[in-house]
Short mmCIF file of C-alpha atoms in Angstrom, two decimals:
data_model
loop_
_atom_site.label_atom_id
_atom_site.label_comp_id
_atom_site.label_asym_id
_atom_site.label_seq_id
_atom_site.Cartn_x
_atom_site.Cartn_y
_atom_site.Cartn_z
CA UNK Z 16 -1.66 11.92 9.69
CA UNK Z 17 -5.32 11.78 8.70
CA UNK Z 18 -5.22 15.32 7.62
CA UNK Z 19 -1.86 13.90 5.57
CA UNK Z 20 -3.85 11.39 3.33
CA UNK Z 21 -7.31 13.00 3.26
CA UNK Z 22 -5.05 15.73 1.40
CA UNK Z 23 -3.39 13.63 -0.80
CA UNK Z 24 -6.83 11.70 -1.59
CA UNK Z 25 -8.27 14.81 -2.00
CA UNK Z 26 -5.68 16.12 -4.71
CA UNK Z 27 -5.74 13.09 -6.59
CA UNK Z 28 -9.74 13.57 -7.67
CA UNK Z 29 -9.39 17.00 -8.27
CA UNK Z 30 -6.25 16.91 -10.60
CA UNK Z 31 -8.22 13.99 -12.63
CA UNK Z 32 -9.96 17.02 -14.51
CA UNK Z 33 -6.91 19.66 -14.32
CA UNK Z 34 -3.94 17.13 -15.57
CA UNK Z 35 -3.55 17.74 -19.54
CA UNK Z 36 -3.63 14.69 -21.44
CA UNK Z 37 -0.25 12.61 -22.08
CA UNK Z 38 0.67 11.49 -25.59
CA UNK Z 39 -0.26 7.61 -25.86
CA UNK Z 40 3.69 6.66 -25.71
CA UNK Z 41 4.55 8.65 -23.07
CA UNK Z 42 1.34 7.36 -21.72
CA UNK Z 43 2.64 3.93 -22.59
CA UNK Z 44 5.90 4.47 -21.18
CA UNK Z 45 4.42 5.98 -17.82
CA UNK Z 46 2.08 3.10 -17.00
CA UNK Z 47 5.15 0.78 -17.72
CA UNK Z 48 6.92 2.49 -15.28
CA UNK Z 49 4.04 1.72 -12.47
CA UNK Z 50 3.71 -1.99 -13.44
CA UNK Z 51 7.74 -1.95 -12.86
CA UNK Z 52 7.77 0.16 -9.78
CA UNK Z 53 4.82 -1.51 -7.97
CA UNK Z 54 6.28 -4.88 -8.41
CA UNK Z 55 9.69 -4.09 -6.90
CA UNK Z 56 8.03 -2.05 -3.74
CA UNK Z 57 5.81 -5.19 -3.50
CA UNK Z 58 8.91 -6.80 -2.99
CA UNK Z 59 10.57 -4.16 -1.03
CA UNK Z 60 7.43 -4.16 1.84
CA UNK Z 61 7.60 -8.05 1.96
CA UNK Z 62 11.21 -8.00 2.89
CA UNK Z 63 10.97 -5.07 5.25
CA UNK Z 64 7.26 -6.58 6.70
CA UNK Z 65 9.03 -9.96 7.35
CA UNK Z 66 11.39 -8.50 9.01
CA UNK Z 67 8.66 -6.84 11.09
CA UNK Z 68 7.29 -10.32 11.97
CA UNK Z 69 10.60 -11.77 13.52
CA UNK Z 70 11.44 -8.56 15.10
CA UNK Z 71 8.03 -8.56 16.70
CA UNK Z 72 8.62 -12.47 17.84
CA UNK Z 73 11.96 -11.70 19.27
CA UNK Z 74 10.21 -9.32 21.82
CA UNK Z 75 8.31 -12.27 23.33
CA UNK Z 76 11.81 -13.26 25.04
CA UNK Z 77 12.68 -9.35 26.35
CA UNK Z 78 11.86 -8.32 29.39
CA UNK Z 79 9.72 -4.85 29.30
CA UNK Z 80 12.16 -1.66 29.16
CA UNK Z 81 15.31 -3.54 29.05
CA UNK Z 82 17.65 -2.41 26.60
CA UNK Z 83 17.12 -4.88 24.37
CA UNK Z 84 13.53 -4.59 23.88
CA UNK Z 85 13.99 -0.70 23.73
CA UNK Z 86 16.65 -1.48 20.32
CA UNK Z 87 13.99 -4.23 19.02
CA UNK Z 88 11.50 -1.94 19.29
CA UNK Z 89 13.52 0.81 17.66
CA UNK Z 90 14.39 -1.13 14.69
CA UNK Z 91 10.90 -2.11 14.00
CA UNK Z 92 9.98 1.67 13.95
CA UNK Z 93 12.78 2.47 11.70
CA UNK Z 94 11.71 -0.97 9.02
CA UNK Z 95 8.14 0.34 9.39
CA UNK Z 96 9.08 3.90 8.24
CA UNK Z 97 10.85 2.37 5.53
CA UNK Z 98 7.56 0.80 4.50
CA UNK Z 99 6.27 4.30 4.48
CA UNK Z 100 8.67 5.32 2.03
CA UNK Z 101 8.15 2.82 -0.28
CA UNK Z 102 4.43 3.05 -0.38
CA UNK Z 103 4.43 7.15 -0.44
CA UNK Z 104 6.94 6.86 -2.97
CA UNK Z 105 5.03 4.21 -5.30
CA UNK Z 106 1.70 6.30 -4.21
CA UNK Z 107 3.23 9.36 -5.69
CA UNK Z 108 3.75 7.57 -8.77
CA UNK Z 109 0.49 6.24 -9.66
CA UNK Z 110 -1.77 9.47 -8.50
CA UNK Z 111 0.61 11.01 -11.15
CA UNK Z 112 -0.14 8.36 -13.70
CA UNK Z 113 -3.95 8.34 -13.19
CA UNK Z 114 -3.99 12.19 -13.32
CA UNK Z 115 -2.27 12.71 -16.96
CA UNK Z 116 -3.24 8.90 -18.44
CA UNK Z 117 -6.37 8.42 -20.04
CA UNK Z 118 -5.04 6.01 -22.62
CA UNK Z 119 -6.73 2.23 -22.69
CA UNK Z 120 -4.30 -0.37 -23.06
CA UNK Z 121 -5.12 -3.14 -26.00
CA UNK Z 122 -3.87 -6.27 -26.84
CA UNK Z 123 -0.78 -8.38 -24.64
CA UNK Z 124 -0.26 -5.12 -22.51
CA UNK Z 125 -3.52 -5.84 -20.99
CA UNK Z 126 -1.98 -8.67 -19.61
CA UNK Z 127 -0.11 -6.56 -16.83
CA UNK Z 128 -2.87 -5.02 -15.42
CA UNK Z 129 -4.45 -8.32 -13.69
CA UNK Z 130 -0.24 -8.71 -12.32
CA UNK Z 131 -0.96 -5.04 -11.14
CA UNK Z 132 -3.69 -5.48 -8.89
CA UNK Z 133 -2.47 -9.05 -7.79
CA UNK Z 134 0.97 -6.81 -6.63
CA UNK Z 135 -0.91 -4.14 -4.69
CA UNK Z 136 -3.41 -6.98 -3.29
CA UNK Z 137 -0.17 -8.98 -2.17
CA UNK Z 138 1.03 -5.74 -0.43
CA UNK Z 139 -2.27 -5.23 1.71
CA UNK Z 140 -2.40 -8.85 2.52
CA UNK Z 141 1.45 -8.65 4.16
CA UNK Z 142 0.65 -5.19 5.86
CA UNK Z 143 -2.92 -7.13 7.33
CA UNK Z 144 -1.12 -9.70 8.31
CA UNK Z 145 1.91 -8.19 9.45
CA UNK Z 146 0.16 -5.52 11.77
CA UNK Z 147 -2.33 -7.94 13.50
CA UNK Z 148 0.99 -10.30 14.60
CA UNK Z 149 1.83 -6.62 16.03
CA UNK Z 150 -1.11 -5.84 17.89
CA UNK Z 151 -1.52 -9.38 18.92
CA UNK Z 152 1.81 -10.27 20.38
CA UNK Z 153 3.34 -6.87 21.66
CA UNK Z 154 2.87 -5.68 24.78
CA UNK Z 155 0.95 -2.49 25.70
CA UNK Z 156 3.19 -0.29 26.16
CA UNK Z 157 5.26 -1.19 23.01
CA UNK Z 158 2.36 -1.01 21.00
CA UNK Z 159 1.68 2.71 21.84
CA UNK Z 160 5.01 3.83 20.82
CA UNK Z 161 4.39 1.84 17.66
CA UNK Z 162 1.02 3.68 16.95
CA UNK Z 163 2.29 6.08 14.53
CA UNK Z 164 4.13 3.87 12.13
CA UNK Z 165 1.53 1.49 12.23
CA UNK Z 166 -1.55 4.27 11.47
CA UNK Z 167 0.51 5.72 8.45
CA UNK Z 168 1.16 2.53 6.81
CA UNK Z 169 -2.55 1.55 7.06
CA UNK Z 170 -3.59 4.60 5.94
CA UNK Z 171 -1.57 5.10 3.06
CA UNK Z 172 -2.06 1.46 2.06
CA UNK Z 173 -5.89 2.54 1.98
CA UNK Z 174 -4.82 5.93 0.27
CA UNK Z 175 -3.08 3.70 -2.49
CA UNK Z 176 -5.78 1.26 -3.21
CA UNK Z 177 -8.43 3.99 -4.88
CA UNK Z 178 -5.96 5.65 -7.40
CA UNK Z 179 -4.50 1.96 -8.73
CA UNK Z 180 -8.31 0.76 -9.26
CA UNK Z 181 -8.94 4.08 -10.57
CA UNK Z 182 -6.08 3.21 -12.67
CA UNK Z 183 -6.62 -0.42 -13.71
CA UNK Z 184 -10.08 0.23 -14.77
CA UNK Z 185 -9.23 3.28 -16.64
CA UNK Z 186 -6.51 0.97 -18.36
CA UNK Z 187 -9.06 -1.80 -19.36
CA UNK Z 188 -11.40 0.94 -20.46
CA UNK Z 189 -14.41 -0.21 -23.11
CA UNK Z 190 -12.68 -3.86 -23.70
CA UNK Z 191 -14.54 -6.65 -22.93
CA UNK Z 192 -13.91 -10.28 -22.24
CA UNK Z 193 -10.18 -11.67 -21.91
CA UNK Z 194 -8.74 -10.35 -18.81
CA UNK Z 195 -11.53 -7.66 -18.05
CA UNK Z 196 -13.80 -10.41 -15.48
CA UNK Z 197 -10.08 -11.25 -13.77
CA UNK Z 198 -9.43 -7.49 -13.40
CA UNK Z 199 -13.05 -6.74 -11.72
CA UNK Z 200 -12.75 -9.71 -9.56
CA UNK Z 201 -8.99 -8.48 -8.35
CA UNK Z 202 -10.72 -4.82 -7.80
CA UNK Z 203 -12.96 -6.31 -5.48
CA UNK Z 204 -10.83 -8.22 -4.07
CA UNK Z 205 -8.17 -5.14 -3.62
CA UNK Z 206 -11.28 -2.94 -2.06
CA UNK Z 207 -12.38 -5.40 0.15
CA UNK Z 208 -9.04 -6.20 1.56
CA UNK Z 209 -8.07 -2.03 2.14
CA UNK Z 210 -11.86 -1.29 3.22
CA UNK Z 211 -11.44 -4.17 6.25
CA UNK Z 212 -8.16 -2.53 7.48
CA UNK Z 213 -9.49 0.53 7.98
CA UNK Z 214 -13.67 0.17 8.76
CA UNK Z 215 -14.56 0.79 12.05
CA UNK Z 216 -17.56 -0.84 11.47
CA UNK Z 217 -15.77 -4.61 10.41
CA UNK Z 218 -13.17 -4.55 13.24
CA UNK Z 219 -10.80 -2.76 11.01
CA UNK Z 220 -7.02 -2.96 12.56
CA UNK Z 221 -7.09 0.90 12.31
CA UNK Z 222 -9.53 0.97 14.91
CA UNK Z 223 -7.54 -1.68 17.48
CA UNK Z 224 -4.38 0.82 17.05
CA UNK Z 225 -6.34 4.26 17.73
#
């Protein structure tokens, strides 16, 4: 799985100098698309993450290996690698849309980009707070056959983060004032929130999970 997203993260920066350059409206119509998309997966991974949460409480009255536990504990591996999907899916998307995009957006369409970030920052908070009720209130051995799901969506919530920043600054470009100190307040914001999932060194949930 690490080799997985280190590849991905990998491709991303080099295609930034290989991708050709898209004509503004099909730029226009492309970063449209990502506003669009990200706000329905945000949705999407709520729904699916909730459903994670009152799974995960509904163990608390199984007893280990029973076979109700073993079909709670199923479906929360199957809603979690729907999560996967949807953040691959949307990830996909936007390294696509950073790599062939290099057009600044002006006027009311910089008004989407703050909504942007506030999407993808919504989507880290639920995973955050979604996986520590996981690792805090399943048992041992249920945890470690949760592991994988758990590492991939972390990971590829961290390997989404870089190319929408990447993105929403790009977006922004040269302007100044108006929504600009709002965007590089959300960045921060977005960076801090991925960089404490995953940082060994802050008592990252990636690290509690290994």
């Amino acid at each position: 799985m690490q080799f997985f997203t280190t590849a991905i993260a990998a491709l991303s920066m080099s295609s930034v100098f290989a991708a050709p350059v898209a004509e503004p409206r099909q730029a226009t119509n492309a970063i449209t698309t990502v506003f669009n998309t990200v706000a329905d997966v945000k949705l999407t991974v709520t729904d699916e993450l909730s459903t994670v949460t009152k799974l995960v409480a509904d163990l608390k009255s199984t007893v280990v290996g029973d076979v109700v536990q073993k079909q709670t504990v199923a479906t929360v591996q199957r809603t979690l690698s729907n999560v996967e999907t949807e953040l691959h899916g949307v990830l996909g998307l936007v390294l696509g849309t950073v790599t062939n995009t290099v057009v600044p957006l002006v006027g009311a369409e910089l008004d989407n980009v703050p909504v942007l970030l506030k999407d993808v920052k919504a989507i880290v908070e639920k995973v955050k707070v979604t996986v520590t009720g996981v690792v805090g209130n399943v048992s041992d051995d249920v945890l470690i056959t949760l592991k994988p799901e758990l590492k991939l969506v972390l990971s590829l919530v961290n390997t989404l983060v870089t190319p929408v920043v990447q993105l929403a600054t790009g977006l922004v470009g040269e302007v100044t004032g108006g929504v600009v100190p709002e965007v590089t307040s959300l960045v921060g914001d977005v960076e801090g929130l991925a960089g404490g999932l995953l940082s060994p060194v802050t008592g990252g949930l990636l690290g509690k999970i290994l």
